[in-house]
């Protein structure tokens, strides 16, 4: 208090505190919310017109007018991507990498240590088999869906291409072998060497649709 009084006596007024000299925010919280919801979006003149149009379309406040509201094709056909993206090749993972470091260059040896390498992706033809699934996810976590997939595909090559754990792979191969050996209890159908369709009902009774001979 004595030091403050001395300062007033010498300078005629006390020095303002740091908080008193701080500037007022440009917008209050209410004004900021109003601008976010109602004011038009302005882009810097340094941003290319195609990019500003693309971003403005994605940020349109009207959901029905927003870019992409009529499907993903609307986004893919925007002139921002014209001549820049091969969507068909991108879907099949056949586009070349935008950056491939040269491991033999001295100045890149330290930089490429953070790269984990290319991950092996499932072939595009295999991914199409999951087209009617709501969510493929981690296939090994859904036993019922996996068993249906095994019965549908009936091939060990697909299982190995998916890099299943050895224990799971052995279990699935055993199930697949049992299925082909006819150990299932439900009705089965077989074809004879002459091409006649022979069926066995649930009680094991033989029936042939080859007609009277």
CSV table of C-alpha atoms in Angstrom, one decimal:
chain,number,residue,atom,x,y,z
A,1,UNK,CA,0.0,0.0,0.0
A,2,UNK,CA,2.9,2.4,0.9
A,3,UNK,CA,4.6,1.6,-2.4
A,4,UNK,CA,1.4,2.2,-4.4
A,5,UNK,CA,0.9,5.5,-2.6
A,6,UNK,CA,4.5,6.5,-3.4
A,7,UNK,CA,3.9,5.7,-7.0
A,8,UNK,CA,0.8,7.9,-7.0
A,9,UNK,CA,2.7,10.7,-5.5
A,10,UNK,CA,5.5,10.6,-8.0
A,11,UNK,CA,3.6,9.8,-11.2
A,12,UNK,CA,0.3,11.4,-10.4
A,13,UNK,CA,-1.6,8.1,-11.0
A,14,UNK,CA,-1.1,4.4,-10.3
A,15,UNK,CA,-0.1,2.1,-13.2
A,16,UNK,CA,-3.0,0.1,-14.5
A,17,UNK,CA,-2.9,-3.7,-14.0
A,18,UNK,CA,-2.2,-6.1,-16.8
A,19,UNK,CA,-5.9,-7.3,-16.8
A,20,UNK,CA,-7.1,-3.8,-17.1
A,21,UNK,CA,-5.1,-3.3,-20.3
A,22,UNK,CA,-6.2,-6.5,-22.0
A,23,UNK,CA,-8.3,-6.1,-25.2
A,24,UNK,CA,-11.9,-7.1,-25.4
A,25,UNK,CA,-12.6,-10.1,-27.6
A,26,UNK,CA,-13.8,-9.3,-31.1
A,27,UNK,CA,-17.0,-11.2,-30.6
A,28,UNK,CA,-19.0,-12.2,-27.6
A,29,UNK,CA,-20.1,-15.8,-27.2
A,30,UNK,CA,-23.6,-14.9,-28.4
A,31,UNK,CA,-22.3,-13.1,-31.4
A,32,UNK,CA,-19.9,-15.9,-32.3
A,33,UNK,CA,-22.7,-18.4,-32.1
A,34,UNK,CA,-24.9,-16.2,-34.3
A,35,UNK,CA,-22.2,-15.7,-36.9
A,36,UNK,CA,-21.6,-19.5,-37.0
A,37,UNK,CA,-25.2,-20.3,-37.6
A,38,UNK,CA,-26.3,-17.4,-39.9
A,39,UNK,CA,-23.4,-15.4,-41.4
A,40,UNK,CA,-22.1,-16.3,-44.9
A,41,UNK,CA,-18.8,-18.1,-45.1
A,42,UNK,CA,-16.0,-16.1,-46.6
A,43,UNK,CA,-12.8,-17.6,-48.0
A,44,UNK,CA,-9.5,-15.9,-48.5
A,45,UNK,CA,-8.8,-14.7,-52.0
A,46,UNK,CA,-5.7,-16.9,-52.0
A,47,UNK,CA,-7.7,-20.1,-51.9
A,48,UNK,CA,-8.4,-21.4,-55.4
A,49,UNK,CA,-12.0,-21.1,-56.6
A,50,UNK,CA,-12.5,-24.9,-57.1
A,51,UNK,CA,-11.4,-25.5,-53.5
A,52,UNK,CA,-13.6,-22.7,-52.1
A,53,UNK,CA,-16.5,-24.1,-54.0
A,54,UNK,CA,-15.9,-27.6,-52.7
A,55,UNK,CA,-15.5,-26.5,-49.1
A,56,UNK,CA,-18.5,-24.2,-49.3
A,57,UNK,CA,-20.6,-27.1,-50.6
A,58,UNK,CA,-19.6,-29.3,-47.7
A,59,UNK,CA,-20.3,-26.5,-45.2
A,60,UNK,CA,-23.7,-25.5,-46.6
A,61,UNK,CA,-26.1,-25.1,-43.7
A,62,UNK,CA,-29.1,-26.4,-45.6
A,63,UNK,CA,-28.9,-30.2,-45.4
A,64,UNK,CA,-30.8,-30.8,-48.6
A,65,UNK,CA,-28.5,-28.4,-50.5
A,66,UNK,CA,-25.3,-29.6,-49.0
A,67,UNK,CA,-22.7,-31.3,-51.3
A,68,UNK,CA,-23.2,-35.0,-51.0
A,69,UNK,CA,-26.8,-34.9,-49.9
A,70,UNK,CA,-27.7,-36.6,-53.2
A,71,UNK,CA,-25.1,-39.3,-52.9
A,72,UNK,CA,-21.4,-39.8,-53.0
A,73,UNK,CA,-21.4,-39.5,-56.8
A,74,UNK,CA,-22.2,-35.8,-56.5
A,75,UNK,CA,-19.0,-35.4,-54.5
A,76,UNK,CA,-16.9,-37.4,-56.9
A,77,UNK,CA,-18.2,-35.4,-59.9
A,78,UNK,CA,-17.3,-32.0,-58.3
A,79,UNK,CA,-15.0,-30.0,-60.6
A,80,UNK,CA,-12.5,-29.9,-57.8
A,81,UNK,CA,-11.6,-33.5,-58.5
A,82,UNK,CA,-11.9,-33.3,-62.3
A,83,UNK,CA,-8.9,-34.9,-63.9
A,84,UNK,CA,-7.2,-35.5,-60.5
A,85,UNK,CA,-8.6,-38.7,-59.1
A,86,UNK,CA,-9.2,-42.1,-60.8
A,87,UNK,CA,-12.0,-43.3,-58.6
A,88,UNK,CA,-12.2,-46.8,-60.2
A,89,UNK,CA,-8.5,-47.5,-59.6
A,90,UNK,CA,-8.8,-46.0,-56.1
A,91,UNK,CA,-11.6,-48.4,-55.2
A,92,UNK,CA,-9.4,-51.3,-56.3
A,93,UNK,CA,-6.3,-50.1,-54.5
A,94,UNK,CA,-4.4,-49.8,-57.7
A,95,UNK,CA,-3.3,-46.2,-57.6
A,96,UNK,CA,0.5,-45.7,-57.2
A,97,UNK,CA,1.7,-44.3,-53.9
A,98,UNK,CA,2.1,-40.5,-54.0
A,99,UNK,CA,5.5,-40.7,-52.2
A,100,UNK,CA,7.9,-43.6,-52.2
A,101,UNK,CA,11.2,-42.9,-50.4
A,102,UNK,CA,14.4,-44.2,-51.7
A,103,UNK,CA,16.1,-46.2,-48.9
A,104,UNK,CA,19.5,-45.9,-50.5
A,105,UNK,CA,19.6,-42.1,-50.2
A,106,UNK,CA,21.5,-41.1,-47.1
A,107,UNK,CA,19.3,-38.3,-46.0
A,108,UNK,CA,16.1,-40.5,-46.1
A,109,UNK,CA,17.4,-43.4,-44.1
A,110,UNK,CA,16.4,-41.7,-40.8
A,111,UNK,CA,13.1,-40.5,-42.2
A,112,UNK,CA,11.8,-43.9,-43.4
A,113,UNK,CA,12.2,-45.6,-40.1
A,114,UNK,CA,8.7,-44.4,-39.1
A,115,UNK,CA,7.1,-46.1,-42.1
A,116,UNK,CA,5.4,-49.4,-41.2
A,117,UNK,CA,5.5,-50.7,-44.8
A,118,UNK,CA,2.7,-51.7,-47.1
A,119,UNK,CA,-0.1,-53.6,-45.5
A,120,UNK,CA,-1.5,-56.6,-47.4
A,121,UNK,CA,-5.1,-55.8,-48.4
A,122,UNK,CA,-7.7,-58.3,-49.3
A,123,UNK,CA,-8.2,-58.6,-53.1
A,124,UNK,CA,-11.0,-56.5,-54.5
A,125,UNK,CA,-12.9,-59.6,-55.7
A,126,UNK,CA,-12.9,-60.9,-52.1
A,127,UNK,CA,-14.1,-57.6,-50.7
A,128,UNK,CA,-17.1,-57.8,-53.0
A,129,UNK,CA,-18.4,-60.8,-51.1
A,130,UNK,CA,-19.0,-58.5,-48.2
A,131,UNK,CA,-21.2,-56.1,-50.2
A,132,UNK,CA,-24.4,-57.2,-48.5
A,133,UNK,CA,-23.0,-57.0,-45.0
A,134,UNK,CA,-24.0,-54.1,-42.8
A,135,UNK,CA,-20.5,-54.1,-41.2
A,136,UNK,CA,-17.7,-56.5,-42.1
A,137,UNK,CA,-15.5,-55.4,-39.1
A,138,UNK,CA,-13.2,-58.0,-37.6
A,139,UNK,CA,-14.4,-61.2,-39.2
A,140,UNK,CA,-12.8,-63.3,-36.6
A,141,UNK,CA,-15.0,-61.8,-33.9
A,142,UNK,CA,-18.3,-62.9,-35.4
A,143,UNK,CA,-18.4,-66.7,-35.3
A,144,UNK,CA,-21.8,-67.1,-36.9
A,145,UNK,CA,-21.1,-64.8,-39.9
A,146,UNK,CA,-17.7,-66.5,-40.3
A,147,UNK,CA,-19.2,-70.0,-40.5
A,148,UNK,CA,-21.7,-68.8,-43.1
A,149,UNK,CA,-18.8,-67.3,-45.1
A,150,UNK,CA,-16.8,-70.6,-44.9
A,151,UNK,CA,-19.8,-72.6,-46.1
A,152,UNK,CA,-20.5,-70.2,-48.9
A,153,UNK,CA,-16.9,-69.9,-50.2
A,154,UNK,CA,-15.8,-73.5,-49.6
A,155,UNK,CA,-12.1,-72.7,-50.3
A,156,UNK,CA,-9.1,-72.8,-48.0
A,157,UNK,CA,-7.2,-70.3,-50.2
A,158,UNK,CA,-9.5,-67.5,-49.2
A,159,UNK,CA,-9.1,-68.3,-45.5
A,160,UNK,CA,-5.3,-68.3,-45.9
A,161,UNK,CA,-5.4,-65.0,-47.8
A,162,UNK,CA,-7.2,-63.4,-44.9
A,163,UNK,CA,-4.3,-64.4,-42.6
A,164,UNK,CA,-6.4,-66.2,-40.0
A,165,UNK,CA,-4.7,-67.4,-36.8
A,166,UNK,CA,-3.4,-70.9,-37.1
A,167,UNK,CA,-5.9,-72.2,-34.4
A,168,UNK,CA,-8.9,-70.6,-36.1
A,169,UNK,CA,-7.7,-71.8,-39.5
A,170,UNK,CA,-7.4,-75.4,-38.3
A,171,UNK,CA,-10.8,-75.2,-36.8
A,172,UNK,CA,-12.4,-73.8,-39.9
A,173,UNK,CA,-10.7,-76.4,-42.1
A,174,UNK,CA,-12.0,-79.2,-40.0
A,175,UNK,CA,-15.5,-77.8,-40.2
A,176,UNK,CA,-15.1,-77.5,-44.0
A,177,UNK,CA,-13.8,-81.1,-44.3
A,178,UNK,CA,-16.8,-82.3,-42.2
A,179,UNK,CA,-19.1,-80.5,-44.5
A,180,UNK,CA,-17.7,-82.0,-47.7
A,181,UNK,CA,-17.6,-85.5,-46.1
A,182,UNK,CA,-21.4,-85.3,-45.8
A,183,UNK,CA,-21.4,-85.5,-42.0
A,184,UNK,CA,-24.2,-82.9,-41.6
A,185,UNK,CA,-27.6,-84.1,-40.5
A,186,UNK,CA,-29.7,-82.0,-42.8
A,187,UNK,CA,-30.9,-83.1,-46.2
A,188,UNK,CA,-28.2,-83.4,-48.8
A,189,UNK,CA,-28.1,-83.6,-52.6
A,190,UNK,CA,-25.7,-85.6,-54.8
A,191,UNK,CA,-25.3,-86.2,-58.5
A,192,UNK,CA,-24.7,-89.7,-59.8
A,193,UNK,CA,-22.2,-90.4,-62.5
A,194,UNK,CA,-25.0,-90.6,-65.1
A,195,UNK,CA,-26.0,-87.1,-64.3
A,196,UNK,CA,-29.2,-88.0,-62.3
A,197,UNK,CA,-30.0,-85.9,-59.3
A,198,UNK,CA,-30.2,-88.1,-56.3
A,199,UNK,CA,-31.5,-86.8,-53.0
A,200,UNK,CA,-31.6,-88.2,-49.4
A,201,UNK,CA,-34.2,-86.9,-47.0
A,202,UNK,CA,-33.6,-86.4,-43.3
A,203,UNK,CA,-34.4,-90.1,-42.6
A,204,UNK,CA,-31.9,-91.3,-45.1
A,205,UNK,CA,-34.4,-92.6,-47.6
A,206,UNK,CA,-33.2,-92.6,-51.2
A,207,UNK,CA,-35.1,-90.6,-53.8
A,208,UNK,CA,-34.4,-90.0,-57.5
A,209,UNK,CA,-35.9,-87.5,-59.9
A,210,UNK,CA,-34.5,-89.2,-62.9
A,211,UNK,CA,-37.9,-90.6,-63.8
A,212,UNK,CA,-39.1,-94.1,-64.4
A,213,UNK,CA,-36.5,-96.2,-66.1
